[in-house]
């Protein structure tokens, strides 16, 4: 199961690098939750990418296996993010449309969650996290994130505000003008404002998701 689930195993040997064995292992995962119900999972051992899977968020069996494999599995080679994504027909830009979470200390009883997932667990009031716990959290997350959308405003209000900020960004610079500190601050303020509501990537309205990406990752914000 692990061999089939871990798409990194599909990458030819000459495109992977053998891992150097160490006595201490630090395991983390980067998770990306897509609006279309898919879960992208990158698994790292001591910072080396050893796992990549692309599965349905609601497939709790596979989600459990992902967590268990990353917690207990043995890995012998590392690959690049770009090559891993290619096994699922994805590119790095694909991740910009997804909600991100990171799990650190997977090798321990109480992993640390950051990003779009909020999990508070410790030895004082809960049992060690299992693969079943992880699968349940992952399956419930998209609906939880969508519930926050209405707190930002109505769909029409969100679209109107995104369109206004996009227009502001587009009008900030002209080809023959230098980028002033004042303009950079305007860009920062707009992007930072929308970064606080990253869950809009899960909005039902396609217009919201598209505009959100255009504003959040505008070329002036990314320095392109």
PDB file of C-alpha atoms in Angstrom:
ATOM      1  CA  UNK A   1       0.000   0.000   0.000  1.00  0.00           C
ATOM      2  CA  UNK A   2       2.761   2.455   0.938  1.00  0.00           C
ATOM      3  CA  UNK A   3       4.558   1.850  -2.337  1.00  0.00           C
ATOM      4  CA  UNK A   4       1.433   2.691  -4.371  1.00  0.00           C
ATOM      5  CA  UNK A   5       0.266   5.560  -2.154  1.00  0.00           C
ATOM      6  CA  UNK A   6       3.634   7.313  -2.108  1.00  0.00           C
ATOM      7  CA  UNK A   7       3.904   8.688  -5.640  1.00  0.00           C
ATOM      8  CA  UNK A   8       7.519   9.614  -4.960  1.00  0.00           C
ATOM      9  CA  UNK A   9       8.223   5.917  -5.489  1.00  0.00           C
ATOM     10  CA  UNK A  10       7.187   6.335  -9.137  1.00  0.00           C
ATOM     11  CA  UNK A  11      10.129   8.636  -9.795  1.00  0.00           C
ATOM     12  CA  UNK A  12      13.027   6.821 -11.523  1.00  0.00           C
ATOM     13  CA  UNK A  13      16.120   6.048  -9.486  1.00  0.00           C
ATOM     14  CA  UNK A  14      18.288   8.362 -11.575  1.00  0.00           C
ATOM     15  CA  UNK A  15      16.035  11.307 -10.603  1.00  0.00           C
ATOM     16  CA  UNK A  16      16.195  10.624  -6.862  1.00  0.00           C
ATOM     17  CA  UNK A  17      18.988  10.874  -4.295  1.00  0.00           C
ATOM     18  CA  UNK A  18      19.826   8.258  -1.691  1.00  0.00           C
ATOM     19  CA  UNK A  19      19.237   9.380   1.888  1.00  0.00           C
ATOM     20  CA  UNK A  20      22.069   9.569   4.378  1.00  0.00           C
ATOM     21  CA  UNK A  21      21.131   7.601   7.481  1.00  0.00           C
ATOM     22  CA  UNK A  22      21.098   9.480  10.777  1.00  0.00           C
ATOM     23  CA  UNK A  23      20.454   8.434  14.364  1.00  0.00           C
ATOM     24  CA  UNK A  24      17.843  11.179  14.888  1.00  0.00           C
ATOM     25  CA  UNK A  25      14.851  11.727  12.641  1.00  0.00           C
ATOM     26  CA  UNK A  26      12.640  14.790  12.554  1.00  0.00           C
ATOM     27  CA  UNK A  27       9.459  14.256  10.531  1.00  0.00           C
ATOM     28  CA  UNK A  28       7.110  16.883   9.111  1.00  0.00           C
ATOM     29  CA  UNK A  29       4.329  17.106   6.553  1.00  0.00           C
ATOM     30  CA  UNK A  30       3.082  19.936   4.365  1.00  0.00           C
ATOM     31  CA  UNK A  31      -0.594  19.485   3.500  1.00  0.00           C
ATOM     32  CA  UNK A  32      -2.562  21.321   0.829  1.00  0.00           C
ATOM     33  CA  UNK A  33      -6.355  21.142   0.836  1.00  0.00           C
ATOM     34  CA  UNK A  34      -7.944  21.844  -2.547  1.00  0.00           C
ATOM     35  CA  UNK A  35     -11.443  23.097  -3.242  1.00  0.00           C
ATOM     36  CA  UNK A  36     -12.061  20.127  -5.535  1.00  0.00           C
ATOM     37  CA  UNK A  37     -11.747  17.732  -2.580  1.00  0.00           C
ATOM     38  CA  UNK A  38      -8.167  16.611  -3.096  1.00  0.00           C
ATOM     39  CA  UNK A  39      -5.375  16.467  -0.538  1.00  0.00           C
ATOM     40  CA  UNK A  40      -1.741  17.034  -1.473  1.00  0.00           C
ATOM     41  CA  UNK A  41       0.682  15.675   1.121  1.00  0.00           C
ATOM     42  CA  UNK A  42       4.446  16.193   1.189  1.00  0.00           C
ATOM     43  CA  UNK A  43       6.376  14.243   3.803  1.00  0.00           C
ATOM     44  CA  UNK A  44       9.852  15.182   5.007  1.00  0.00           C
ATOM     45  CA  UNK A  45      12.458  13.400   7.078  1.00  0.00           C
ATOM     46  CA  UNK A  46      15.099  15.799   8.398  1.00  0.00           C
ATOM     47  CA  UNK A  47      14.059  18.266   5.713  1.00  0.00           C
ATOM     48  CA  UNK A  48      14.377  15.789   2.836  1.00  0.00           C
ATOM     49  CA  UNK A  49      11.261  15.178   0.724  1.00  0.00           C
ATOM     50  CA  UNK A  50      10.532  11.449   0.925  1.00  0.00           C
ATOM     51  CA  UNK A  51       6.751  11.306   0.492  1.00  0.00           C
ATOM     52  CA  UNK A  52       4.211  12.695  -1.966  1.00  0.00           C
ATOM     53  CA  UNK A  53       0.581  11.670  -2.278  1.00  0.00           C
ATOM     54  CA  UNK A  54      -2.506  13.052  -4.007  1.00  0.00           C
ATOM     55  CA  UNK A  55      -5.715  11.639  -2.593  1.00  0.00           C
ATOM     56  CA  UNK A  56      -9.332  12.468  -1.825  1.00  0.00           C
ATOM     57  CA  UNK A  57      -9.694  14.484   1.381  1.00  0.00           C
ATOM     58  CA  UNK A  58     -12.687  12.376   2.372  1.00  0.00           C
ATOM     59  CA  UNK A  59     -10.913   9.045   1.874  1.00  0.00           C
ATOM     60  CA  UNK A  60     -10.243   8.451   5.548  1.00  0.00           C
ATOM     61  CA  UNK A  61      -8.602   5.081   4.907  1.00  0.00           C
ATOM     62  CA  UNK A  62      -5.913   6.634   2.710  1.00  0.00           C
ATOM     63  CA  UNK A  63      -5.488   9.640   5.011  1.00  0.00           C
ATOM     64  CA  UNK A  64      -4.896   7.286   7.912  1.00  0.00           C
ATOM     65  CA  UNK A  65      -2.314   5.390   5.891  1.00  0.00           C
ATOM     66  CA  UNK A  66      -0.556   8.643   4.932  1.00  0.00           C
ATOM     67  CA  UNK A  67      -0.174   9.638   8.566  1.00  0.00           C
ATOM     68  CA  UNK A  68       0.888   6.179   9.735  1.00  0.00           C
ATOM     69  CA  UNK A  69       3.411   5.788   6.931  1.00  0.00           C
ATOM     70  CA  UNK A  70       4.953   9.171   7.684  1.00  0.00           C
ATOM     71  CA  UNK A  71       5.094   8.373  11.392  1.00  0.00           C
ATOM     72  CA  UNK A  72       6.474   4.844  11.221  1.00  0.00           C
ATOM     73  CA  UNK A  73       7.693   4.243   7.651  1.00  0.00           C
ATOM     74  CA  UNK A  74      11.267   3.762   6.495  1.00  0.00           C
ATOM     75  CA  UNK A  75      12.551   5.899   3.638  1.00  0.00           C
ATOM     76  CA  UNK A  76      15.682   5.497   1.584  1.00  0.00           C
ATOM     77  CA  UNK A  77      15.715   8.312  -0.969  1.00  0.00           C
ATOM     78  CA  UNK A  78      14.661  11.910  -1.489  1.00  0.00           C
ATOM     79  CA  UNK A  79      13.156  13.726  -4.472  1.00  0.00           C
ATOM     80  CA  UNK A  80      12.391  17.301  -5.523  1.00  0.00           C
ATOM     81  CA  UNK A  81       9.041  19.032  -5.055  1.00  0.00           C
ATOM     82  CA  UNK A  82       8.795  19.787  -8.767  1.00  0.00           C
ATOM     83  CA  UNK A  83       9.368  16.174  -9.773  1.00  0.00           C
ATOM     84  CA  UNK A  84       6.980  14.882  -7.124  1.00  0.00           C
ATOM     85  CA  UNK A  85       4.179  17.193  -8.257  1.00  0.00           C
ATOM     86  CA  UNK A  86       4.670  16.069 -11.839  1.00  0.00           C
ATOM     87  CA  UNK A  87       3.644  12.521 -10.905  1.00  0.00           C
ATOM     88  CA  UNK A  88       0.131  13.888 -10.267  1.00  0.00           C
ATOM     89  CA  UNK A  89       0.103  16.318 -13.190  1.00  0.00           C
ATOM     90  CA  UNK A  90       0.602  19.309 -10.880  1.00  0.00           C
ATOM     91  CA  UNK A  91       3.046  22.223 -10.744  1.00  0.00           C
ATOM     92  CA  UNK A  92       4.077  24.427  -7.836  1.00  0.00           C
ATOM     93  CA  UNK A  93       1.642  27.148  -8.910  1.00  0.00           C
ATOM     94  CA  UNK A  94      -1.180  24.641  -8.369  1.00  0.00           C
ATOM     95  CA  UNK A  95      -0.533  24.886  -4.631  1.00  0.00           C
ATOM     96  CA  UNK A  96      -1.371  28.603  -4.553  1.00  0.00           C
ATOM     97  CA  UNK A  97      -5.069  27.750  -4.875  1.00  0.00           C
ATOM     98  CA  UNK A  98      -5.009  25.432  -1.863  1.00  0.00           C
ATOM     99  CA  UNK A  99      -5.163  25.946   1.906  1.00  0.00           C
ATOM    100  CA  UNK A 100      -1.902  25.004   3.574  1.00  0.00           C
ATOM    101  CA  UNK A 101      -1.168  23.313   6.889  1.00  0.00           C
ATOM    102  CA  UNK A 102       2.039  21.965   8.374  1.00  0.00           C
ATOM    103  CA  UNK A 103       2.451  19.139  10.863  1.00  0.00           C
ATOM    104  CA  UNK A 104       5.695  19.055  12.811  1.00  0.00           C
ATOM    105  CA  UNK A 105       6.998  16.431  15.230  1.00  0.00           C
ATOM    106  CA  UNK A 106       5.049  13.613  13.564  1.00  0.00           C
ATOM    107  CA  UNK A 107       7.397  11.136  15.187  1.00  0.00           C
ATOM    108  CA  UNK A 108       6.116  12.213  18.609  1.00  0.00           C
ATOM    109  CA  UNK A 109       2.788  11.481  20.341  1.00  0.00           C
ATOM    110  CA  UNK A 110       1.475  15.034  19.979  1.00  0.00           C
ATOM    111  CA  UNK A 111       2.334  16.549  16.579  1.00  0.00           C
ATOM    112  CA  UNK A 112       2.199  20.321  16.211  1.00  0.00           C
ATOM    113  CA  UNK A 113      -0.251  21.747  13.652  1.00  0.00           C
ATOM    114  CA  UNK A 114       0.119  25.187  12.086  1.00  0.00           C
ATOM    115  CA  UNK A 115      -1.611  26.913   9.200  1.00  0.00           C
ATOM    116  CA  UNK A 116      -5.259  26.282   8.354  1.00  0.00           C
ATOM    117  CA  UNK A 117      -5.617  23.403  10.845  1.00  0.00           C
ATOM    118  CA  UNK A 118      -6.189  24.109  14.516  1.00  0.00           C
ATOM    119  CA  UNK A 119      -5.450  21.161  16.794  1.00  0.00           C
ATOM    120  CA  UNK A 120      -4.608  21.558  20.440  1.00  0.00           C
ATOM    121  CA  UNK A 121      -3.441  18.333  22.004  1.00  0.00           C
ATOM    122  CA  UNK A 122      -1.130  17.537  24.852  1.00  0.00           C
ATOM    123  CA  UNK A 123      -0.464  14.733  27.291  1.00  0.00           C
ATOM    124  CA  UNK A 124      -2.527  16.384  30.027  1.00  0.00           C
ATOM    125  CA  UNK A 125      -5.944  16.101  28.428  1.00  0.00           C
ATOM    126  CA  UNK A 126      -5.842  13.816  25.402  1.00  0.00           C
ATOM    127  CA  UNK A 127      -4.587  10.544  23.996  1.00  0.00           C
ATOM    128  CA  UNK A 128      -1.653  10.466  21.542  1.00  0.00           C
ATOM    129  CA  UNK A 129      -2.731  11.321  17.994  1.00  0.00           C
ATOM    130  CA  UNK A 130      -3.395   8.369  15.706  1.00  0.00           C
ATOM    131  CA  UNK A 131      -3.854   7.997  11.967  1.00  0.00           C
ATOM    132  CA  UNK A 132      -7.602   7.768  12.535  1.00  0.00           C
ATOM    133  CA  UNK A 133      -7.556  11.115  14.364  1.00  0.00           C
ATOM    134  CA  UNK A 134      -5.650  12.701  11.508  1.00  0.00           C
ATOM    135  CA  UNK A 135      -8.038  11.286   8.891  1.00  0.00           C
ATOM    136  CA  UNK A 136     -11.034  12.655  10.787  1.00  0.00           C
ATOM    137  CA  UNK A 137      -9.478  16.119  11.051  1.00  0.00           C
ATOM    138  CA  UNK A 138      -8.596  16.179   7.356  1.00  0.00           C
ATOM    139  CA  UNK A 139     -12.053  15.054   6.212  1.00  0.00           C
ATOM    140  CA  UNK A 140     -13.844  17.700   8.280  1.00  0.00           C
ATOM    141  CA  UNK A 141     -11.550  20.615   7.444  1.00  0.00           C
ATOM    142  CA  UNK A 142     -12.985  21.815   4.085  1.00  0.00           C
ATOM    143  CA  UNK A 143     -16.501  22.267   5.469  1.00  0.00           C
ATOM    144  CA  UNK A 144     -15.130  24.029   8.543  1.00  0.00           C
ATOM    145  CA  UNK A 145     -13.166  26.466   6.389  1.00  0.00           C
ATOM    146  CA  UNK A 146     -16.189  27.206   4.194  1.00  0.00           C
ATOM    147  CA  UNK A 147     -18.180  28.173   7.269  1.00  0.00           C
ATOM    148  CA  UNK A 148     -15.799  31.071   7.841  1.00  0.00           C
ATOM    149  CA  UNK A 149     -16.422  32.621   4.416  1.00  0.00           C
ATOM    150  CA  UNK A 150     -19.718  34.235   5.430  1.00  0.00           C
ATOM    151  CA  UNK A 151     -17.961  35.958   8.350  1.00  0.00           C
ATOM    152  CA  UNK A 152     -16.007  38.042   5.825  1.00  0.00           C
ATOM    153  CA  UNK A 153     -19.221  39.254   4.171  1.00  0.00           C
ATOM    154  CA  UNK A 154     -21.695  38.273   1.507  1.00  0.00           C
ATOM    155  CA  UNK A 155     -20.320  36.715  -1.657  1.00  0.00           C
ATOM    156  CA  UNK A 156     -21.091  39.903  -3.613  1.00  0.00           C
ATOM    157  CA  UNK A 157     -19.346  42.085  -1.015  1.00  0.00           C
ATOM    158  CA  UNK A 158     -16.252  39.880  -1.046  1.00  0.00           C
ATOM    159  CA  UNK A 159     -16.111  39.967  -4.846  1.00  0.00           C
ATOM    160  CA  UNK A 160     -16.563  43.737  -4.897  1.00  0.00           C
ATOM    161  CA  UNK A 161     -13.754  44.279  -2.377  1.00  0.00           C
ATOM    162  CA  UNK A 162     -11.408  41.891  -4.177  1.00  0.00           C
ATOM    163  CA  UNK A 163     -12.082  43.608  -7.487  1.00  0.00           C
ATOM    164  CA  UNK A 164     -11.391  47.015  -5.942  1.00  0.00           C
ATOM    165  CA  UNK A 165      -8.079  45.894  -4.464  1.00  0.00           C
ATOM    166  CA  UNK A 166      -7.078  44.200  -7.706  1.00  0.00           C
ATOM    167  CA  UNK A 167      -7.752  47.422  -9.582  1.00  0.00           C
ATOM    168  CA  UNK A 168      -5.673  49.344  -7.037  1.00  0.00           C
ATOM    169  CA  UNK A 169      -2.763  46.980  -7.531  1.00  0.00           C
ATOM    170  CA  UNK A 170      -3.031  47.222 -11.303  1.00  0.00           C
ATOM    171  CA  UNK A 171      -2.971  51.019 -11.215  1.00  0.00           C
ATOM    172  CA  UNK A 172      -0.060  51.362  -8.793  1.00  0.00           C
ATOM    173  CA  UNK A 173       2.737  51.127 -11.311  1.00  0.00           C
ATOM    174  CA  UNK A 174       3.433  52.294 -14.807  1.00  0.00           C
ATOM    175  CA  UNK A 175       6.247  50.910 -16.975  1.00  0.00           C
ATOM    176  CA  UNK A 176       8.251  54.145 -16.747  1.00  0.00           C
ATOM    177  CA  UNK A 177       7.832  54.625 -12.985  1.00  0.00           C
ATOM    178  CA  UNK A 178      10.027  53.424 -10.162  1.00  0.00           C
ATOM    179  CA  UNK A 179       8.570  51.496  -7.239  1.00  0.00           C
ATOM    180  CA  UNK A 180       8.347  53.847  -4.263  1.00  0.00           C
ATOM    181  CA  UNK A 181       8.271  52.834  -0.616  1.00  0.00           C
ATOM    182  CA  UNK A 182       4.771  54.240  -0.366  1.00  0.00           C
ATOM    183  CA  UNK A 183       3.525  52.039  -3.185  1.00  0.00           C
ATOM    184  CA  UNK A 184       5.236  49.004  -1.697  1.00  0.00           C
ATOM    185  CA  UNK A 185       3.443  49.676   1.577  1.00  0.00           C
ATOM    186  CA  UNK A 186       0.086  49.805  -0.204  1.00  0.00           C
ATOM    187  CA  UNK A 187       0.812  46.433  -1.799  1.00  0.00           C
ATOM    188  CA  UNK A 188       1.874  44.988   1.553  1.00  0.00           C
ATOM    189  CA  UNK A 189      -1.255  46.238   3.282  1.00  0.00           C
ATOM    190  CA  UNK A 190      -3.575  44.787   0.630  1.00  0.00           C
ATOM    191  CA  UNK A 191      -1.866  41.401   0.496  1.00  0.00           C
ATOM    192  CA  UNK A 192      -1.567  41.142   4.272  1.00  0.00           C
ATOM    193  CA  UNK A 193      -5.269  41.931   4.685  1.00  0.00           C
ATOM    194  CA  UNK A 194      -6.319  39.104   2.407  1.00  0.00           C
ATOM    195  CA  UNK A 195      -3.715  36.698   3.782  1.00  0.00           C
ATOM    196  CA  UNK A 196      -5.699  36.733   7.027  1.00  0.00           C
ATOM    197  CA  UNK A 197      -8.639  35.069   5.262  1.00  0.00           C
ATOM    198  CA  UNK A 198      -6.850  32.316   3.370  1.00  0.00           C
ATOM    199  CA  UNK A 199      -9.943  30.114   3.798  1.00  0.00           C
ATOM    200  CA  UNK A 200     -11.504  32.032   0.878  1.00  0.00           C
ATOM    201  CA  UNK A 201      -9.683  29.477  -1.267  1.00  0.00           C
ATOM    202  CA  UNK A 202     -12.465  27.107  -0.181  1.00  0.00           C
ATOM    203  CA  UNK A 203     -15.326  29.463  -1.111  1.00  0.00           C
ATOM    204  CA  UNK A 204     -18.128  27.947  -3.171  1.00  0.00           C
ATOM    205  CA  UNK A 205     -18.122  30.821  -5.665  1.00  0.00           C
ATOM    206  CA  UNK A 206     -15.470  30.320  -8.334  1.00  0.00           C
ATOM    207  CA  UNK A 207     -15.273  34.099  -8.806  1.00  0.00           C
ATOM    208  CA  UNK A 208     -14.145  34.523  -5.195  1.00  0.00           C
ATOM    209  CA  UNK A 209     -11.470  31.854  -5.486  1.00  0.00           C
ATOM    210  CA  UNK A 210     -10.159  33.264  -8.753  1.00  0.00           C
ATOM    211  CA  UNK A 211     -10.081  36.888  -7.613  1.00  0.00           C
ATOM    212  CA  UNK A 212      -8.542  35.923  -4.299  1.00  0.00           C
ATOM    213  CA  UNK A 213      -5.641  34.257  -6.052  1.00  0.00           C
ATOM    214  CA  UNK A 214      -5.215  37.238  -8.405  1.00  0.00           C
ATOM    215  CA  UNK A 215      -4.958  39.648  -5.470  1.00  0.00           C
ATOM    216  CA  UNK A 216      -3.074  37.515  -2.957  1.00  0.00           C
ATOM    217  CA  UNK A 217      -0.397  36.510  -5.465  1.00  0.00           C
ATOM    218  CA  UNK A 218      -0.411  39.599  -7.649  1.00  0.00           C
ATOM    219  CA  UNK A 219       2.754  40.132  -9.654  1.00  0.00           C
ATOM    220  CA  UNK A 220       3.575  43.271  -7.657  1.00  0.00           C
ATOM    221  CA  UNK A 221       3.266  41.307  -4.436  1.00  0.00           C
ATOM    222  CA  UNK A 222       5.551  38.552  -5.650  1.00  0.00           C
ATOM    223  CA  UNK A 223       8.069  40.920  -7.239  1.00  0.00           C
ATOM    224  CA  UNK A 224       7.490  39.699 -10.790  1.00  0.00           C
TER     225      UNK A 224
END
